CSV table of C-alpha atoms and ligand atoms in Angstrom, one decimal:
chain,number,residue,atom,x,y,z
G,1,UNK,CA,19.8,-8.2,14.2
G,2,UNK,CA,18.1,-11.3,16.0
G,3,UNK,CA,16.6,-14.2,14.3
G,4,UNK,CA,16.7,-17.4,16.6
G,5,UNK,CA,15.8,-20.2,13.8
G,6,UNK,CA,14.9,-20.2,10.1
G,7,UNK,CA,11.6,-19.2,10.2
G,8,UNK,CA,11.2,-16.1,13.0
G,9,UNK,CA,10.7,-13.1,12.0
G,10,UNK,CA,14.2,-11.0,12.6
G,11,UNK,CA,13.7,-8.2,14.4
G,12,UNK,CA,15.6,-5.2,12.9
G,13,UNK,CA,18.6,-2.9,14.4
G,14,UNK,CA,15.7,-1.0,16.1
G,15,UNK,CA,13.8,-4.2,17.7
G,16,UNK,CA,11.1,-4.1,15.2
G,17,UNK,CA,9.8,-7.5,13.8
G,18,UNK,CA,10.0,-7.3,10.3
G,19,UNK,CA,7.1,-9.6,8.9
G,20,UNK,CA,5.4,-8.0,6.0
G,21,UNK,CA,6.5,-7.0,2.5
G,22,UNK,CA,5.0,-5.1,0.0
G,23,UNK,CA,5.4,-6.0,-3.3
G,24,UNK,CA,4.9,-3.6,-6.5
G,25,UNK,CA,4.8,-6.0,-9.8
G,26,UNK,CA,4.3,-3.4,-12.4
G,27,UNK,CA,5.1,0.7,-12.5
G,28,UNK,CA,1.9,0.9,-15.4
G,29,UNK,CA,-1.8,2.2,-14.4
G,30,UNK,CA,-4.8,2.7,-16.1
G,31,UNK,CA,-5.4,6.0,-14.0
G,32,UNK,CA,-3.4,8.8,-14.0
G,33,UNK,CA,-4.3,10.2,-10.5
G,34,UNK,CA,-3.4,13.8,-10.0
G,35,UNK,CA,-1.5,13.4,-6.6
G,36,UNK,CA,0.5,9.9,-7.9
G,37,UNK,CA,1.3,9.9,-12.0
G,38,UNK,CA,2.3,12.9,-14.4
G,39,UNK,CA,-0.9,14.1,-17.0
G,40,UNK,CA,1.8,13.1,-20.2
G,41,UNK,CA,2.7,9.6,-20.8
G,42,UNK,CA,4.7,8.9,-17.7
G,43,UNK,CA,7.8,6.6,-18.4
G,44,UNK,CA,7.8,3.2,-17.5
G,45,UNK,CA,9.8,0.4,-17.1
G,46,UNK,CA,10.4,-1.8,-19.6
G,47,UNK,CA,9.2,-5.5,-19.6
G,48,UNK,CA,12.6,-6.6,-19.1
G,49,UNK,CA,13.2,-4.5,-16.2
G,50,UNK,CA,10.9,-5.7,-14.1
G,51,UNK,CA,11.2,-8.8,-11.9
G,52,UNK,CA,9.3,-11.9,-13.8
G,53,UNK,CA,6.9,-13.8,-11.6
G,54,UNK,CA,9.8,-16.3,-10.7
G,55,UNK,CA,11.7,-14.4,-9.4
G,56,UNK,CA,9.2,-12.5,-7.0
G,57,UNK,CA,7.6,-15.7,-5.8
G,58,UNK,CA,11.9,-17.1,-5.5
G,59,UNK,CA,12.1,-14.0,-3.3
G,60,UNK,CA,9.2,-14.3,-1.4
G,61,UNK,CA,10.0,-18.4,-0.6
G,62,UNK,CA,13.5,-17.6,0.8
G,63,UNK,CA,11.9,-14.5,2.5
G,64,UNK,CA,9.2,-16.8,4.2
G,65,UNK,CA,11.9,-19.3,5.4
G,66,UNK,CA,13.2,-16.1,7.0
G,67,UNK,CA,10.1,-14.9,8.7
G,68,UNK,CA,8.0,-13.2,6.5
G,69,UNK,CA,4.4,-14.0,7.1
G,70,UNK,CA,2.2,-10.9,4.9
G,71,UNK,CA,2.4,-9.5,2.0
G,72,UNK,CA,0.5,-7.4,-0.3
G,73,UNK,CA,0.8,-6.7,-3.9
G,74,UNK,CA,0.3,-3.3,-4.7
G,75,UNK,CA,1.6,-1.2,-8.2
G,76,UNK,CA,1.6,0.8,-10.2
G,77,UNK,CA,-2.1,-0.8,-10.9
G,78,UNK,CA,-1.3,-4.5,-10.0
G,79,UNK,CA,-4.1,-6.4,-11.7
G,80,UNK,CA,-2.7,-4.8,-15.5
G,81,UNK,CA,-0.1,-7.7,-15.1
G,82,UNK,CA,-1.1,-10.8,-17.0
G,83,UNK,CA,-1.6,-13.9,-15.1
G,84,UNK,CA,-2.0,-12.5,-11.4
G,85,UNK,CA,-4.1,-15.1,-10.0
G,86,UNK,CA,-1.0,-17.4,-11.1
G,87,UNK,CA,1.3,-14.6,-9.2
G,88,UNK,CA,-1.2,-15.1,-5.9
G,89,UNK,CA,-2.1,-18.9,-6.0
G,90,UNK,CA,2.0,-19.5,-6.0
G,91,UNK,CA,2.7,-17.0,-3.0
G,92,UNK,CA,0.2,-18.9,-1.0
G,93,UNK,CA,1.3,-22.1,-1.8
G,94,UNK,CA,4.5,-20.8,0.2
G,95,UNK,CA,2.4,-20.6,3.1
G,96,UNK,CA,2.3,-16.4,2.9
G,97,UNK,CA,-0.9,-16.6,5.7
G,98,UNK,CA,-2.1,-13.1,5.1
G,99,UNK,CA,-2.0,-12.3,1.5
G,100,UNK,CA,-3.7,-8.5,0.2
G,101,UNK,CA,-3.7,-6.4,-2.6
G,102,UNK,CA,-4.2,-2.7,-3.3
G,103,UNK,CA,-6.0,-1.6,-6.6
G,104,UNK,CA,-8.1,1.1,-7.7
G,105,UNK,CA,-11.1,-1.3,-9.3
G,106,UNK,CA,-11.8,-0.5,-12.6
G,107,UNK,CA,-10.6,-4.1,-13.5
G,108,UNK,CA,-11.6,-5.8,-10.1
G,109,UNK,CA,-15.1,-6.5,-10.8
G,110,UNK,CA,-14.2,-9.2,-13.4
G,111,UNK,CA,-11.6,-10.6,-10.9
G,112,UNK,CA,-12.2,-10.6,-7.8
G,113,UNK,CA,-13.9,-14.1,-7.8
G,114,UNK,CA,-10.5,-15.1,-9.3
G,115,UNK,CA,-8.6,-14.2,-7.4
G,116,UNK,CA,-10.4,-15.5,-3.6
G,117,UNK,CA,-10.3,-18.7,-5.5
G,118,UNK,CA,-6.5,-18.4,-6.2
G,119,UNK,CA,-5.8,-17.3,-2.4
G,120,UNK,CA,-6.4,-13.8,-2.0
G,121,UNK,CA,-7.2,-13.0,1.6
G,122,UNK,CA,-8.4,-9.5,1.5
G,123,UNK,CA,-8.1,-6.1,-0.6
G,124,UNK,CA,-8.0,-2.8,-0.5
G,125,UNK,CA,-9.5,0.0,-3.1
G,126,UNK,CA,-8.8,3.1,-3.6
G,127,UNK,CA,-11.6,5.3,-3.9
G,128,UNK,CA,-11.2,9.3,-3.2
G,129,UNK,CA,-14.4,10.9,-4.0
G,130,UNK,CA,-18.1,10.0,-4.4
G,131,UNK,CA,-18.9,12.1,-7.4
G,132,UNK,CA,-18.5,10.6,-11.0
G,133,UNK,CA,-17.5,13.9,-12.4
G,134,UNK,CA,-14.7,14.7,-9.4
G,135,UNK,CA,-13.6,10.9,-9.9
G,136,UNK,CA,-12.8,11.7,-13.4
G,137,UNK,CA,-10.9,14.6,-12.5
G,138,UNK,CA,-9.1,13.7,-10.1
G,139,UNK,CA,-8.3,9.9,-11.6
G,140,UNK,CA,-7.5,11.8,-15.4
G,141,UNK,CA,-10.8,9.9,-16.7
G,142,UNK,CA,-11.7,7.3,-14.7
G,143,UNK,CA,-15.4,6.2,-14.2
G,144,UNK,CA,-16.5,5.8,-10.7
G,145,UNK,CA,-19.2,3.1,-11.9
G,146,UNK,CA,-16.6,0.3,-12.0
G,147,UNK,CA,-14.7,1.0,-8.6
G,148,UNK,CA,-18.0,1.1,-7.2
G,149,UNK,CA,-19.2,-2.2,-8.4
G,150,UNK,CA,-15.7,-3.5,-7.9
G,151,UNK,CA,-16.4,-2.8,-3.7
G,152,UNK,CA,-19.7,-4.6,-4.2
G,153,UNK,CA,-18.0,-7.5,-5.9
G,154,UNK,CA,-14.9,-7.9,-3.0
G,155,UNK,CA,-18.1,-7.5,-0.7
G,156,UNK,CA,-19.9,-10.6,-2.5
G,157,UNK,CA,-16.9,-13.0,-3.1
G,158,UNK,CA,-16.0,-12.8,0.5
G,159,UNK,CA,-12.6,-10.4,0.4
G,160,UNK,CA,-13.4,-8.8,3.4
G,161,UNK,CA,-13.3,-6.5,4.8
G,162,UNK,CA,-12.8,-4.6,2.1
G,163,UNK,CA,-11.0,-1.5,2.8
G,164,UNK,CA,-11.5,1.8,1.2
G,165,UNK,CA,-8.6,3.9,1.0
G,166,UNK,CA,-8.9,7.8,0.6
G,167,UNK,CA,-6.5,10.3,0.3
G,168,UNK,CA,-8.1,13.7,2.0
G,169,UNK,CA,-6.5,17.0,-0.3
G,170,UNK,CA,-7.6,20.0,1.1
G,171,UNK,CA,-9.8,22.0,-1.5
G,172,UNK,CA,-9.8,18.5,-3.6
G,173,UNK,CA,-12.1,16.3,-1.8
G,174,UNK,CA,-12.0,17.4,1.9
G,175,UNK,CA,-15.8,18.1,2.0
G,176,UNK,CA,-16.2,14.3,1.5
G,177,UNK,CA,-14.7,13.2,4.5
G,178,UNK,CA,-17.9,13.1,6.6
G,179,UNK,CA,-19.6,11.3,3.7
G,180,UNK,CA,-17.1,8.6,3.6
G,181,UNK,CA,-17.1,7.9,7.4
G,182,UNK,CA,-21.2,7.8,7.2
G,183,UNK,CA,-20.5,4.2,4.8
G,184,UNK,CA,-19.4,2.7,7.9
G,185,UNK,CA,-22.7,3.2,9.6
G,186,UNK,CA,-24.6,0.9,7.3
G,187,UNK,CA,-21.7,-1.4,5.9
G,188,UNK,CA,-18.9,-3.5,7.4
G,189,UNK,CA,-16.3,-1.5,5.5
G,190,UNK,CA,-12.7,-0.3,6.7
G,191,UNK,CA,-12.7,3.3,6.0
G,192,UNK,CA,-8.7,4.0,5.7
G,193,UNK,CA,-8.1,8.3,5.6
G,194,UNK,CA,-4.2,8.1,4.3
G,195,UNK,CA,-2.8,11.6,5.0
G,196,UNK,CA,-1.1,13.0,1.4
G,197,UNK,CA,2.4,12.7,1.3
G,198,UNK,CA,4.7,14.9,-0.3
G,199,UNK,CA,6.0,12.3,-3.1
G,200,UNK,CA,6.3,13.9,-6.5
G,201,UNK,CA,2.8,14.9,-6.9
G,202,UNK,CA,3.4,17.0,-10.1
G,203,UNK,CA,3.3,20.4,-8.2
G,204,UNK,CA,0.2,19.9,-6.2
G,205,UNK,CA,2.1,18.5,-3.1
G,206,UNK,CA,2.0,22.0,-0.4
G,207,UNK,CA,2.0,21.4,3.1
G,208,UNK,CA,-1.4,23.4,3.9
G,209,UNK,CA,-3.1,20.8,1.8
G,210,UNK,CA,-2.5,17.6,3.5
G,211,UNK,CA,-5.1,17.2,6.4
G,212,UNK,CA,-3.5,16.4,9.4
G,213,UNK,CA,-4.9,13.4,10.7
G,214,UNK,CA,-6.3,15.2,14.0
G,215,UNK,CA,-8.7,17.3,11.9
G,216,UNK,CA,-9.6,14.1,9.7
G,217,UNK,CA,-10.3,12.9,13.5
G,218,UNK,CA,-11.9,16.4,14.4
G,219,UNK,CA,-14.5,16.5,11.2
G,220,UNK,CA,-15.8,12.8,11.5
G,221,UNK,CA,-16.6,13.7,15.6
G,222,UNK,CA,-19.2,15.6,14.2
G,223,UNK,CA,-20.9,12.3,13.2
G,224,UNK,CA,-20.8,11.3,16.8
G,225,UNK,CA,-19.1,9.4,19.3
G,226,UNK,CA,-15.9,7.7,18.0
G,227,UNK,CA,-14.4,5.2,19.9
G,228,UNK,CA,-11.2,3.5,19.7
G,229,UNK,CA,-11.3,0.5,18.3
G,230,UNK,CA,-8.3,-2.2,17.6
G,231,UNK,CA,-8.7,-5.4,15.7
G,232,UNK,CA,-6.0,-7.8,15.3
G,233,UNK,CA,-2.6,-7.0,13.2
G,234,UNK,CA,0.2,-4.7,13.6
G,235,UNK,CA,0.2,-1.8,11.7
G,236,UNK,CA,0.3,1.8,10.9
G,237,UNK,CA,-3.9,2.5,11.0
G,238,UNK,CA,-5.6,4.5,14.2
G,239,UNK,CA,-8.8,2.5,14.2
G,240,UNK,CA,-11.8,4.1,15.3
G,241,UNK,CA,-15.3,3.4,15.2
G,242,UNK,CA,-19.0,5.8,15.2
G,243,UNK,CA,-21.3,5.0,17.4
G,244,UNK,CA,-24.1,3.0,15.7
G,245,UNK,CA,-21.6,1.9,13.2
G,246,UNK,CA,-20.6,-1.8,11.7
G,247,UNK,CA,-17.7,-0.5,9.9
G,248,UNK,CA,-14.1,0.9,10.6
G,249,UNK,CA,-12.4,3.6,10.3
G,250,UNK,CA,-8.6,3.8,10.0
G,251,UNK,CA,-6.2,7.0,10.4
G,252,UNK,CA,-3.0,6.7,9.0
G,253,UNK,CA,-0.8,9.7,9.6
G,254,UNK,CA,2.4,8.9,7.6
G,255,UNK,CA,3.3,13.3,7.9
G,256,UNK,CA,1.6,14.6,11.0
G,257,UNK,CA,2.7,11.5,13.5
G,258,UNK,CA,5.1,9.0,11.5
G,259,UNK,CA,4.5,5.7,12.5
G,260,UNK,CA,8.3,4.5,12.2
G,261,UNK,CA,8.6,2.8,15.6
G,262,UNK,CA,6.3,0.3,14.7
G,263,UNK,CA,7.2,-0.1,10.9
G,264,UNK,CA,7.2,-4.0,10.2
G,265,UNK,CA,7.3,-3.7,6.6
G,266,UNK,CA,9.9,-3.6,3.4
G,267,UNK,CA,9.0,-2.9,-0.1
G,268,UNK,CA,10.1,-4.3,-3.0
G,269,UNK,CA,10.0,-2.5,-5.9
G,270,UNK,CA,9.1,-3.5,-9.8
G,271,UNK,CA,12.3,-3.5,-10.6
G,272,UNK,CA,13.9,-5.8,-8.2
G,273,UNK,CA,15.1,-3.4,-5.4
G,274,UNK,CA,14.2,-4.1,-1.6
G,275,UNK,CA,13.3,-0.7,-0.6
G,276,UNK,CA,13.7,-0.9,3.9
G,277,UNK,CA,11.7,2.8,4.0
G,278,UNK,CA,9.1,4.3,1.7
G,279,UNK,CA,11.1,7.9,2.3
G,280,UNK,CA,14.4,6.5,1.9
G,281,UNK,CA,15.9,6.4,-1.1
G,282,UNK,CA,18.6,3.4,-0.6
G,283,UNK,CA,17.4,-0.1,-2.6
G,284,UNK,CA,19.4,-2.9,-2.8
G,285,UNK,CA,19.2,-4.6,-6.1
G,286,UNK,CA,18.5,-8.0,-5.6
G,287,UNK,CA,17.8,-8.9,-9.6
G,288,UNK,CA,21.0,-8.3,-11.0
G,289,UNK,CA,22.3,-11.0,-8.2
G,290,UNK,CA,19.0,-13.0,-9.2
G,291,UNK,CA,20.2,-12.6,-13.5
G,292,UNK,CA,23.7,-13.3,-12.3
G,293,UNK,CA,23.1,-16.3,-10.7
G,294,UNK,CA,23.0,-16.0,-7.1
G,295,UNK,CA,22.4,-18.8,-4.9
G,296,UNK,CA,19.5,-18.6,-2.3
G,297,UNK,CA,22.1,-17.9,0.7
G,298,UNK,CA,23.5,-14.6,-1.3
G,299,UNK,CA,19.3,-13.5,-1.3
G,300,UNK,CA,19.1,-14.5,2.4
G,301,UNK,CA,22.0,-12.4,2.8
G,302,UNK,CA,20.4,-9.4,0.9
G,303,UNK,CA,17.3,-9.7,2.4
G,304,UNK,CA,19.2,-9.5,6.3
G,305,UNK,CA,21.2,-6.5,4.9
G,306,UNK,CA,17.6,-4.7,4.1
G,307,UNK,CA,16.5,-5.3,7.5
G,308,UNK,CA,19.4,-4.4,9.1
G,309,UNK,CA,20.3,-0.5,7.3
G,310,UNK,CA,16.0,-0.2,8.1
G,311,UNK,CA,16.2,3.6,9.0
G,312,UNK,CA,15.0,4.6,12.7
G,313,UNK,CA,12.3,6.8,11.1
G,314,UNK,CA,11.9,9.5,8.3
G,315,UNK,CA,11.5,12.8,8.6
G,316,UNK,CA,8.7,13.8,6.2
G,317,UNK,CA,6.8,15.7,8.7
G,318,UNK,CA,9.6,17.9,9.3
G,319,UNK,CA,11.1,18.6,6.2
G,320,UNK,CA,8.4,18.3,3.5
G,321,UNK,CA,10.2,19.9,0.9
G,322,UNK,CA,13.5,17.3,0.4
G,323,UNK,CA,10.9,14.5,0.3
G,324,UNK,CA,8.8,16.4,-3.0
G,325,UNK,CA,11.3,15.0,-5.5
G,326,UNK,CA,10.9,11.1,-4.4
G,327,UNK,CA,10.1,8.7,-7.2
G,328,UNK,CA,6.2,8.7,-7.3
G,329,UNK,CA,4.2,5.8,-5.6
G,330,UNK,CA,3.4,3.7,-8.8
G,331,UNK,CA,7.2,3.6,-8.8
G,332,UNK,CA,7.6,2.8,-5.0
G,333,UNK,CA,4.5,0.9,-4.2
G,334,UNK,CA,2.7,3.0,-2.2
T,1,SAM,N1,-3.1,1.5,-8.2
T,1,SAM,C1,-3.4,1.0,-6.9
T,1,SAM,C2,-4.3,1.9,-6.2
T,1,SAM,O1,-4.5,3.1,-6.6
T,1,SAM,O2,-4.9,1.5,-5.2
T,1,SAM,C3,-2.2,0.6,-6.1
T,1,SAM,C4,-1.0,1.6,-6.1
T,1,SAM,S1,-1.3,3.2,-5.4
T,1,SAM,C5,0.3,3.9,-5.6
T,1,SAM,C6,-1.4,2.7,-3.7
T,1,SAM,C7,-2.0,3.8,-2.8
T,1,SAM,O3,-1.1,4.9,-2.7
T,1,SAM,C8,-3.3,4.4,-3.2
T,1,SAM,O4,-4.3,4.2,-2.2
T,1,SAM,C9,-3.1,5.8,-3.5
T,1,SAM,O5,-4.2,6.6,-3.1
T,1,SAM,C10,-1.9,6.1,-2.6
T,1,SAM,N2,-1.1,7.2,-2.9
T,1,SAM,C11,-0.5,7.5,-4.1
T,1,SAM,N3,0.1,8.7,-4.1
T,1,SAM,C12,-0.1,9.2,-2.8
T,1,SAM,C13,0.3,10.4,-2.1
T,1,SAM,N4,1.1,11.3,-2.7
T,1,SAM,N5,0.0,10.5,-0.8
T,1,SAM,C14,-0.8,9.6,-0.2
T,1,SAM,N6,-1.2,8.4,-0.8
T,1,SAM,C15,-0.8,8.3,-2.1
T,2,SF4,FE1,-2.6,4.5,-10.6
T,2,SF4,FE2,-3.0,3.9,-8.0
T,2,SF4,FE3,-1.3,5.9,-8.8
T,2,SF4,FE4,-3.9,6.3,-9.1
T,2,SF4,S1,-2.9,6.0,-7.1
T,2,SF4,S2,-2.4,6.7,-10.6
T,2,SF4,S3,-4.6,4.3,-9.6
T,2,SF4,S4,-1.1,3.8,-9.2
């Protein structure tokens, strides 16, 4: 592993820059998405188990000194944690320059002003039908109303560009894809299509119902041209854009065509593990170190050892079925 002075970014065993970490600060959510949570009470973590706001924005300094330069905080459903604008303010005050956050809406449209004025740089929403009644369904009772004035509110306080993200199920929602590329002909919106991924999605996971991201690519053609279109930033989205359009639309293709060689990222997890892969079950536990005292050189140390046992790549789009039983992604982060 290089890393010439304090503050580049080391590249890993594979000569990949690792900059970017993705922080989940709660496993809780007030959805219960078909493809993500289980229908009963899932079980949670409990308050002590999870990492306090010291010691995430702790992590995060000695991280930074070490290179880091983006993170986003994700969930679970991130803005259920008390005092997040606290959480966001203090990780930018480290100097984190791009600073995102993934969450469905439903509470974002009394926040969002909040939290651009405590640093938040951008966001993304997830958002995987249209139709009030499907969102219910699909979300266990969620109403669409509120994610819908939560894009218009990012859109007003200035967190652009908001990105939409949607998860195309085959006989779920596929006959929405065109209608969610047409959004980018009128608005300056990042369309992101995330291919589903086999991670305990109570039973519904099959292989035949995740759309490979050439047919997302396929259907949206029929809308017209689509170019290729990069903007700035490493990362694992296919950007693309309609003719006519103002708005983006991303491909990520985590099953069909993994993205590994240019991973840059590490997740770490609610309850203090530093997870190097999303399909790779090794943490390392960096808050019993934290709770026992550690001194910043012993989580330098832990955060190096992440980076360096960084797999090559998974293997999800080969063998589907050993992946099915992986913690769900309000656990991971996802
Ligand atoms: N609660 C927030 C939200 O929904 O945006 C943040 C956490 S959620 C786990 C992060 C992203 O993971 C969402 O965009 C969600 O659609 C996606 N996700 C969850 N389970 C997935 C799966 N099995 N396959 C693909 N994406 C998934
Ligand atoms: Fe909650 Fe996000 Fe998972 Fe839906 S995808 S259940 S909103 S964590």
């Amino acid at each position: 592993m290089k890393s010439d002075n304090m503050n580049q970014s080391p590249n890993d065993t594979y000569n990949r820059r690792i900059d970017y970490l993705r922080i989940s600060i709660t496993d809780k959510c007030n959805l219960k998405c078909v493809y993500c949570m289980p229908e009963k009470k899932p079980r949670t973590f409990k308050k002590g188990d999870i990492l306090t706001y010291e010691e995430i924005i702790r992590f995060v300094r000695i991280a930074h000194s070490h290179g880091l330069r983006k993170v986003r905080i994700t969930g679970g459903e991130p803005l259920l944690r008390k005092n997040i604008t606290g959480l966001i303010s203090s990780i930018k005050e480290i100097g984190i320059g791009d600073l995102s956050l993934t969450t469905n809406g439903i509470k974002l449209p009394d926040m969002a002003e909040k939290l651009r004025d405590a640093g938040l740089d951008r966001i993304n929403i997830s958002l995987d039908t249209l139709d009030a009644d499907r969102y219910r369904t699909i979300t266990r009772g969620g109403d669409i109303k509120r994610v819908l004035e939560a894009i218009k509110e990012a859109e007003r306080t200035g967190l652009m560009p908001v990105k939409i993200n949607v998860v195309p199920i085959q006989g779920v929602n596929d006959d929405e894809i065109l209608s969610f590329a047409s959004l980018t002909f009128d608005k300056n919106y990042h369309v992101r299509f995330i291919e589903f991924m086999p991670a305990s999605c109570n039973g519904l996971w099959e292989k035949s119902k995740c759309i490979k991201s050439s047919d997302i690519i396929d259907r949206i053609s029929g809308l017209g041209p689509l170019k290729s279109f990069e903007f700035r930033g490493r990362g694992p989205s296919r950007n693309y854009q309609l003719k006519g359009a103002v708005g983006v639309i991303g491909i990520i293709s985590p099953v069909s065509d993994h993205f590994c060689s240019y991973c840059n990222r590490l997740r770490l997890t609610a309850d203090g593990k530093i997870r190097p892969c999303l399909f790779s079950s090794k943490e390392i536990d960096i808050k019993t170190p934290m709770r026992d005292g550690a001194a910043d050189e012993d989580l330098e140390n832990l955060y190096h050892h992440a980076i360096r046992i960084k797999p090559q790549r998974h293997r999800i789009n080969e063998d589907t079925a050993s992946y099915e039983h992986l913690k769900t992604m309000s656990k991971i982060g996802g």
